[in-house]
């Protein structure tokens, strides 16, 4: 093993401690705590476990937390009305509608209905635009890209002038992280290339990367020969490749594999995120940070 492991689990603990102490301080000064509502439609098992973890984390931080579970067959109009209720609730700073939504509901319509100033997921077109402008315009960066940037900063990786290659062009990860890394900002100022399924020579691009961010959703896509020696490798892939029995709980759990061949890549990279325990834990952490930020905007202190 030559690469330094960038552990999301450890960075998460540092950030959550920072948030918890800020929440306490603001509660004493202003008498309020951040409010987060998580709307879950239906009973998708993966969504239910994400939501449970979000609630647990928010509760640990002393947030006001509402879990609003709705039946799978909720009418789109009723869901839009529910969002409107929370848009108008001053004790709520963040509204999160867990995705994916059932097929009869227009996801775009739902995301667009969330007040952009409570859109702690950063998915509303107004927040996407703010992110593109950069600097003071940014209100909420989407949570996974924000987590990636935070990991790169806290791992002490130089980004200024670095060649960043992003594999994948999704709205949730690829597009926003590419945008964030070339901004004139801390943890950015990089030269960014985005590669995708139609790119002609994926390997050639990856080999140039000082920082390789992989969010393709293809297990083991990135081969060790594609990694520049000493590069920072951020693996966003969380692919379920099978099941096993947990030694801790005796229950069936998913076997997860990243988009990078970790065992071989760690002998070449300078630093690398594992799967699981890398980028994954950062998403909920940044959701909490965005919710606190939203309350600070409301108080007019940022
Ligand atoms: N489903 C999977 N990831 C996410 C996320 O980051 N936000 C929301 N709202 N739904 C998700």
Short mmCIF file of N, CA and C and ligand atoms in Angstrom, two decimals, residues 47 50 54 96-100 111 121 123 143-144 172 283, ligand 1:
data_model
loop_
_atom_site.label_atom_id
_atom_site.label_comp_id
_atom_site.label_asym_id
_atom_site.label_seq_id
_atom_site.Cartn_x
_atom_site.Cartn_y
_atom_site.Cartn_z
N UNK A 47 -33.87 3.87 -0.18
CA UNK A 47 -34.27 5.22 0.23
C UNK A 47 -34.57 5.25 1.72
N UNK A 50 -31.33 5.36 3.64
CA UNK A 50 -30.69 6.69 3.56
C UNK A 50 -31.40 7.66 4.50
N UNK A 54 -30.12 9.88 7.68
CA UNK A 54 -30.23 11.34 7.70
C UNK A 54 -30.85 11.79 9.01
N UNK A 96 -35.84 18.22 1.91
CA UNK A 96 -35.24 17.22 1.06
C UNK A 96 -36.30 16.20 0.65
N UNK A 97 -36.49 16.06 -0.64
CA UNK A 97 -37.39 15.02 -1.14
C UNK A 97 -36.51 13.88 -1.62
N UNK A 98 -36.61 12.75 -0.95
CA UNK A 98 -35.75 11.61 -1.29
C UNK A 98 -36.06 11.10 -2.70
N UNK A 99 -35.02 10.95 -3.50
CA UNK A 99 -35.15 10.42 -4.86
C UNK A 99 -34.70 8.96 -4.88
N UNK A 100 -35.17 8.12 -5.75
CA UNK A 100 -36.11 8.41 -6.84
C UNK A 100 -37.56 8.48 -6.34
N UNK A 111 -38.86 18.97 -7.70
CA UNK A 111 -37.62 19.66 -7.29
C UNK A 111 -37.75 21.17 -7.51
N UNK A 121 -30.37 20.26 -0.98
CA UNK A 121 -29.80 19.30 -1.92
C UNK A 121 -29.05 20.02 -3.04
N UNK A 123 -30.39 21.05 -5.86
CA UNK A 123 -30.83 20.53 -7.16
C UNK A 123 -31.70 21.51 -7.95
N UNK A 143 -24.68 18.03 -2.35
CA UNK A 143 -23.96 17.43 -1.22
C UNK A 143 -22.79 16.51 -1.59
N UNK A 144 -22.96 15.65 -2.59
CA UNK A 144 -21.85 14.75 -2.92
C UNK A 144 -20.65 15.52 -3.49
N UNK A 172 -26.08 15.13 -10.71
CA UNK A 172 -25.85 15.10 -9.26
C UNK A 172 -24.37 15.16 -8.91
N UNK A 283 -21.83 12.65 1.95
CA UNK A 283 -23.04 13.25 1.38
C UNK A 283 -23.99 13.75 2.47
N1 LIG B 1 -31.26 9.78 -3.51
C1 LIG B 1 -29.99 9.33 -3.57
N2 LIG B 1 -29.13 10.34 -3.25
C2 LIG B 1 -29.87 11.42 -3.00
C3 LIG B 1 -29.57 12.76 -2.61
O1 LIG B 1 -28.41 13.15 -2.45
N3 LIG B 1 -30.63 13.59 -2.42
C4 LIG B 1 -31.91 13.18 -2.61
N4 LIG B 1 -32.88 14.07 -2.42
N5 LIG B 1 -32.23 11.95 -2.97
C5 LIG B 1 -31.23 11.09 -3.16
#
